Every structure is written in structure tokens, then in C-alpha cells.
Amino acid sequence: MRDSSVLITISDVIEYLFCPRFIYFIYCLDIPQHEEKRFKVLKGRDVHEIRRLTNTSYLRKKLGCISKERNVFVASKENHIKGIVDEVLFLEDGTAAPLEYKFAEYKDKVYMTYKYQLYLQALMISENYDVEVNRAYICYTRSNNMVKSIKIEPEDVDEAIKIAKKTIDIIEKGVYPKATKYKSKCIDCCYRNICV
Amino acid sequence: MLAWVVYDISDNTCRKHVSDACKNYGLYRVQKSVFLGELNSNERDSLAIECEEEIDEDVDSVYIFPMDDQSFKKVKLLGQAFDKDLVSDEVLTTFF
């Protein structure tokens, strides 16, 4: 990748996927989204904190987990991405897998934003630990801690890298991007009053 | 979508917190323990979690009923009624 001083987080890529204009408003216009004022965001942070403090040595044997690391900072210098993985699971078959806790209900499908988050985490775990990552897990804390497994193919990771590059492009070039085509997302968007 | 929030909460402090939460979401008080106003699905979910945190689920109750426009038009009001136009955001401020 070209030389760039921009370093984005996995959350930035999720926001790009929600709507590319989020990146423009946050980084180019410096208008914060004040997500900390949203009750569900705060509650989700509490859930992460509780997870961090309790059941520290619990291993998910059903998933074939033999050891784990929690709140792991990962980064990819080449792709200019950084982030924190809730748990990195090391599995019996010698591979590793990210596990992400979500303060959300499972609604019959894993959303695209969650998938891309896990693809990028998988990429960075693979790079940082030099281990194969071919699946990821997501735990829905509002659906009785239901765990869903996601298969990770190399083309999924490539696609996620492309999205990360597009995110960096907006920050570097400051081009006002097209809004998401899904208008239902605009209903609850914090930038709806200034987005034209 | 319009939503009704109806509650029966015994503890004064909890009840106050729930009514404050309803007001924070921009709902109109139509009776002492009844609020009504426009909430999108995320706001409905968020308000429900806030109320769930506050109440004692063994004794209290909070109901959140979504209501479509068609049904709202059929609502009958008797006695000291609330302003339907105001609640459904049909009253717009005019600047001269």
C-alpha cells in the first residue's frame, strides 16, 4: 500500500460500512458523533467491562478452545489499521479465532458490519501471531449469550482490506462521499440534520 | 412510528426515572403514567432497556406499544383529551 500517515481503527471501517459519510463528518469536518450519549452504547461498554473482570480463565470447550487472550491490541502496519479484539481463541487444530461480544440480539443473520469487523480482526491476528485464522465467533449477549460461528475465506479478508483503503481515501483526500443507499439507516443517524 | 408507553411502577424514584426517560426521548405525557410520541425502532429498543434497568420486574410493569398512523387516526378521545396534532408532530412552528 502507498505510504500514508493515516492509521484507522476497525470501528472506523464499521462506520464506513454503515455510511461512508460518517468518516467524512468525523475526520474531515471534525464533528463528533457523541455515541457516548447513547444508552445502548454505554450499556454495551458495561457488558465489555463485566466480561473483562469476570470468568477470566473460562475456556469455551465446545469451540475447541485450548487457551485464550483477552482485550488484545492488534495492528497491521501494511494496511494502516489497528484495533482491539475482545478475545483471541487458540483452538485445538492449531488455528486461532477472534471472539467478539455484542450487546445485541441475534436477528436470524449476522450483519455485514459485524462480519467485516471479524474479517479485519482475523487478518491482524493472523499477521501478529503468525497463525492461521479460518473462522471467527460472535457472542450475542442479549440473546442468552448465543455464539455464532463465521467462516473466513481469503477473499473476504481481501474485500475488508479494500473497504479499509476506501475509508483511508476519504480521510486523506477529503472527498465528500456518497451516502449509503439504504435510506432506513438515515432514520436513526446522528448526522441526519447536516447530511445533504 | 408512534408508540405508547404505559407503566405501573410502585417505587417513586423508579417511576420518576422512567418518566424522565420518556421525556428524554421526546414523548408527550398524556396521562400520569402514559406517554405517547414518535419513536423509531432503535429508540423503542433503547427506551425498553432503560426501563428494564430501572424497574423491579417482580412487581412493576412497563408496556411499549407501537402504533401505525392508520390506527392512530381511529383513536377516540373522551374528556380531558390530549392534542392529537401536537403528539403526531403535525403542528409545525411557523416563522414570520
XYZ file of C-alpha atoms in Angstrom:
292
model
C 0.000 0.000 0.000
C 1.141 3.566 -0.632
C 2.849 5.473 2.118
C 0.273 7.090 4.360
C 0.359 8.580 7.838
C -3.311 7.754 8.443
C -3.999 4.960 10.901
C -7.617 3.926 11.214
C -9.396 1.683 13.694
C -11.614 -1.283 12.925
C -14.509 0.823 14.257
C -13.839 3.363 11.501
C -14.314 0.640 8.901
C -17.593 -0.390 10.575
C -18.723 3.232 10.425
C -17.766 3.427 6.755
C -19.900 0.350 6.112
C -22.829 1.927 7.952
C -22.443 5.034 5.800
C -19.253 6.433 4.162
C -20.277 9.956 5.171
C -19.648 9.089 8.832
C -15.919 9.105 8.067
C -16.213 12.453 6.299
C -18.103 14.082 9.173
C -15.809 12.668 11.857
C -12.382 13.091 10.227
C -12.743 15.819 7.593
C -15.193 18.105 9.382
C -14.226 17.039 12.925
C -17.839 16.713 14.094
C -18.025 14.055 16.807
C -20.959 11.656 16.779
C -21.280 11.651 20.596
C -22.026 7.941 20.692
C -21.318 8.087 24.440
C -24.706 9.782 24.857
C -26.488 6.711 23.514
C -27.743 4.441 26.236
C -27.160 1.242 24.272
C -23.540 2.197 23.604
C -22.925 2.825 27.309
C -24.638 -0.410 28.242
C -22.533 -2.278 25.683
C -19.373 -0.831 27.235
C -20.555 -2.001 30.675
C -21.046 -5.504 29.282
C -17.489 -5.480 27.931
C -16.167 -4.290 31.287
C -18.051 -7.040 33.157
C -16.689 -9.598 30.672
C -13.195 -8.265 31.282
C -13.462 -8.684 35.053
C -15.348 -11.977 35.362
C -14.737 -15.548 34.270
C -11.175 -14.741 33.310
C -10.000 -18.330 32.959
C -13.132 -19.748 31.308
C -12.372 -21.575 28.071
C -15.110 -22.408 25.573
C -14.501 -26.163 25.260
C -17.400 -26.545 22.820
C -15.468 -24.398 20.371
C -12.343 -26.496 20.862
C -10.528 -23.709 22.652
C -7.310 -24.619 24.492
C -6.182 -21.139 25.524
C -7.192 -17.537 25.048
C -6.036 -13.956 25.356
C -8.375 -11.098 26.147
C -8.561 -7.449 25.077
C -5.733 -7.917 22.642
C -4.415 -4.896 20.768
C -3.705 -5.812 17.164
C -2.419 -3.738 14.270
C -1.475 -4.069 10.646
C 1.240 -1.613 9.637
C 0.897 -2.535 5.982
C -2.843 -1.855 5.892
C -2.847 1.072 8.358
C -5.425 -0.493 10.670
C -5.464 -1.054 14.420
C -7.998 -2.380 16.869
C -8.762 -4.354 19.991
C -10.060 -7.915 19.879
C -12.278 -8.949 22.808
C -10.833 -12.465 22.843
C -8.342 -14.368 20.722
C -9.095 -18.082 20.996
C -6.377 -20.617 20.269
C -8.017 -23.796 19.044
C -7.187 -27.499 19.164
C -6.472 -27.688 15.438
C -3.631 -25.147 15.728
C -5.609 -22.244 14.319
C -6.803 -19.125 16.132
C -10.109 -17.246 16.025
C -11.372 -13.862 17.197
C -14.395 -13.748 19.503
C -16.405 -10.554 19.672
C -19.047 -9.732 22.286
C -22.048 -7.748 21.064
C -24.687 -6.107 23.236
C -27.282 -7.066 20.658
C -29.964 -9.610 19.864
C -29.442 -12.220 17.173
C -31.958 -11.493 14.402
C -31.589 -14.503 12.083
C -28.488 -13.191 10.367
C -25.062 -11.808 11.162
C -24.897 -8.244 9.912
C -22.330 -7.262 7.304
C -20.694 -4.718 9.635
C -20.027 -7.409 12.244
C -18.629 -9.746 9.579
C -16.177 -7.168 8.271
C -15.062 -6.364 11.793
C -14.248 -10.033 12.296
C -12.509 -10.319 8.900
C -10.155 -7.489 9.836
C -9.560 -8.918 13.296
C -8.770 -12.275 11.686
C -6.300 -10.627 9.317
C -4.463 -8.896 12.127
C -4.429 -11.928 14.442
C -3.010 -13.945 11.593
C -0.317 -11.304 10.974
C 0.514 -10.595 14.624
C 0.590 -14.199 15.863
C 1.684 -15.822 12.585
C -1.121 -18.347 12.838
C -3.897 -19.472 10.501
C -7.335 -17.936 11.150
C -10.194 -19.506 9.226
C -13.180 -18.772 11.433
C -14.485 -16.231 13.911
C -17.087 -16.162 16.657
C -19.614 -13.612 17.758
C -21.435 -13.718 21.092
C -24.854 -12.019 21.294
C -25.229 -11.052 24.946
C -28.904 -10.085 24.556
C -29.801 -13.480 23.082
C -28.712 -15.522 26.089
C -25.052 -15.306 25.025
C -25.695 -17.182 21.785
C -22.438 -17.801 19.911
C -22.443 -17.763 16.111
C -19.578 -19.028 14.012
C -18.448 -17.314 10.813
C -16.238 -18.896 8.187
C -13.429 -16.678 6.953
C -12.254 -17.042 3.361
C -9.189 -15.207 1.990
C -11.406 -13.278 -0.459
C -13.496 -11.964 2.474
C -10.341 -10.573 4.060
C -9.260 -9.036 0.733
C -12.634 -7.359 0.441
C -12.319 -5.992 4.002
C -8.883 -4.558 3.156
C -10.402 -2.824 0.116
C -13.050 -1.234 2.354
C -10.334 -0.100 4.785
C -8.478 1.521 1.860
C -11.634 3.352 0.805
C -12.001 4.600 4.393
C -8.422 5.901 4.413
C -9.010 7.534 0.995
C -11.839 9.679 2.365
C -9.668 10.878 5.260
C -6.665 11.605 3.030
C -8.432 13.218 0.110
C -11.349 14.817 1.953
C -13.800 13.953 -0.806
C -17.454 14.147 0.218
C -18.592 10.551 -0.365
C -21.959 9.286 -1.499
C -24.321 8.408 1.333
C -25.451 4.850 1.957
C -28.124 3.593 -0.421
C -30.087 2.117 2.488
C -32.313 5.011 3.496
C -33.602 3.199 6.577
C -30.172 3.817 8.157
C -30.732 7.582 7.927
C -33.708 7.452 10.304
C -31.532 6.915 13.352
C -28.363 8.635 12.119
C -26.830 11.335 14.326
C -25.758 13.331 11.227
C -29.160 13.352 9.509
C -29.687 17.069 10.166
C -26.491 18.131 8.395
C -26.287 15.440 5.708
C -27.353 16.744 2.301
C -43.723 5.190 14.300
C -45.874 6.405 17.197
C -45.537 4.449 20.412
C -47.468 4.342 23.665
C -45.549 3.823 26.893
C -47.754 2.725 29.770
C -46.379 1.829 33.165
C -47.319 0.795 36.656
C -44.374 1.259 38.995
C -44.655 1.219 42.781
C -41.384 2.896 43.794
C -41.448 6.697 43.471
C -37.792 7.045 42.456
C -38.007 4.336 39.785
C -41.207 5.844 38.459
C -39.556 9.252 38.235
C -36.594 7.779 36.345
C -38.894 6.060 33.856
C -40.954 9.213 33.291
C -37.737 11.233 32.844
C -36.501 8.683 30.303
C -39.783 9.000 28.373
C -39.430 12.789 28.326
C -35.802 12.494 27.168
C -36.990 10.526 24.166
C -39.354 13.388 23.314
C -42.576 11.657 24.317
C -45.660 13.599 25.433
C -47.293 12.875 28.780
C -50.954 12.134 28.059
C -51.826 10.776 31.495
C -49.912 10.341 34.754
C -48.417 7.009 33.714
C -48.999 7.174 29.976
C -46.669 8.665 27.382
C -47.087 8.880 23.631
C -44.886 10.052 20.777
C -42.723 9.260 17.792
C -40.023 6.622 18.333
C -38.027 4.720 15.736
C -37.267 1.048 16.316
C -33.841 1.740 17.822
C -35.290 4.325 20.210
C -38.042 1.875 21.222
C -35.429 -0.765 21.942
C -33.185 1.655 23.809
C -36.037 3.009 25.963
C -37.107 -0.567 26.758
C -33.595 -1.416 28.012
C -33.503 1.770 30.105
C -36.861 0.941 31.701
C -35.813 -2.674 32.258
C -32.780 -1.432 34.201
C -34.936 0.721 36.447
C -37.938 -1.389 37.368
C -38.418 -4.300 39.721
C -39.644 -6.935 37.263
C -41.407 -8.882 40.047
C -43.837 -6.092 40.878
C -43.679 -3.382 38.205
C -44.673 -3.305 34.560
C -43.867 -1.162 31.542
C -45.610 -1.659 28.204
C -44.374 -0.159 24.944
C -46.951 -0.402 22.168
C -46.065 0.761 18.651
C -49.000 2.179 16.702
C -49.333 2.858 12.977
C -50.809 6.106 11.616
C -53.981 4.421 10.446
C -54.775 3.113 13.917
C -53.830 6.453 15.495
C -56.439 8.207 13.341
C -59.079 5.872 14.774
C -58.227 6.710 18.390
C -61.212 8.181 20.246
C -60.625 10.772 22.909
C -63.121 11.500 25.667
C -62.944 14.004 28.499
C -59.654 15.807 29.084
C -58.043 14.749 25.852
C -54.510 15.402 24.595
C -53.837 17.317 21.377
C -53.584 14.662 18.661
C -51.948 17.015 16.162
C -49.266 18.016 18.644
C -48.436 14.431 19.589
C -48.249 13.263 15.978
C -45.912 16.195 15.149
C -48.449 17.725 12.758
C -48.272 21.110 14.462
C -45.364 22.920 12.841
C -43.781 26.083 14.135
C -44.221 28.958 11.693
C -41.700 31.769 11.485
C -42.818 35.183 10.264
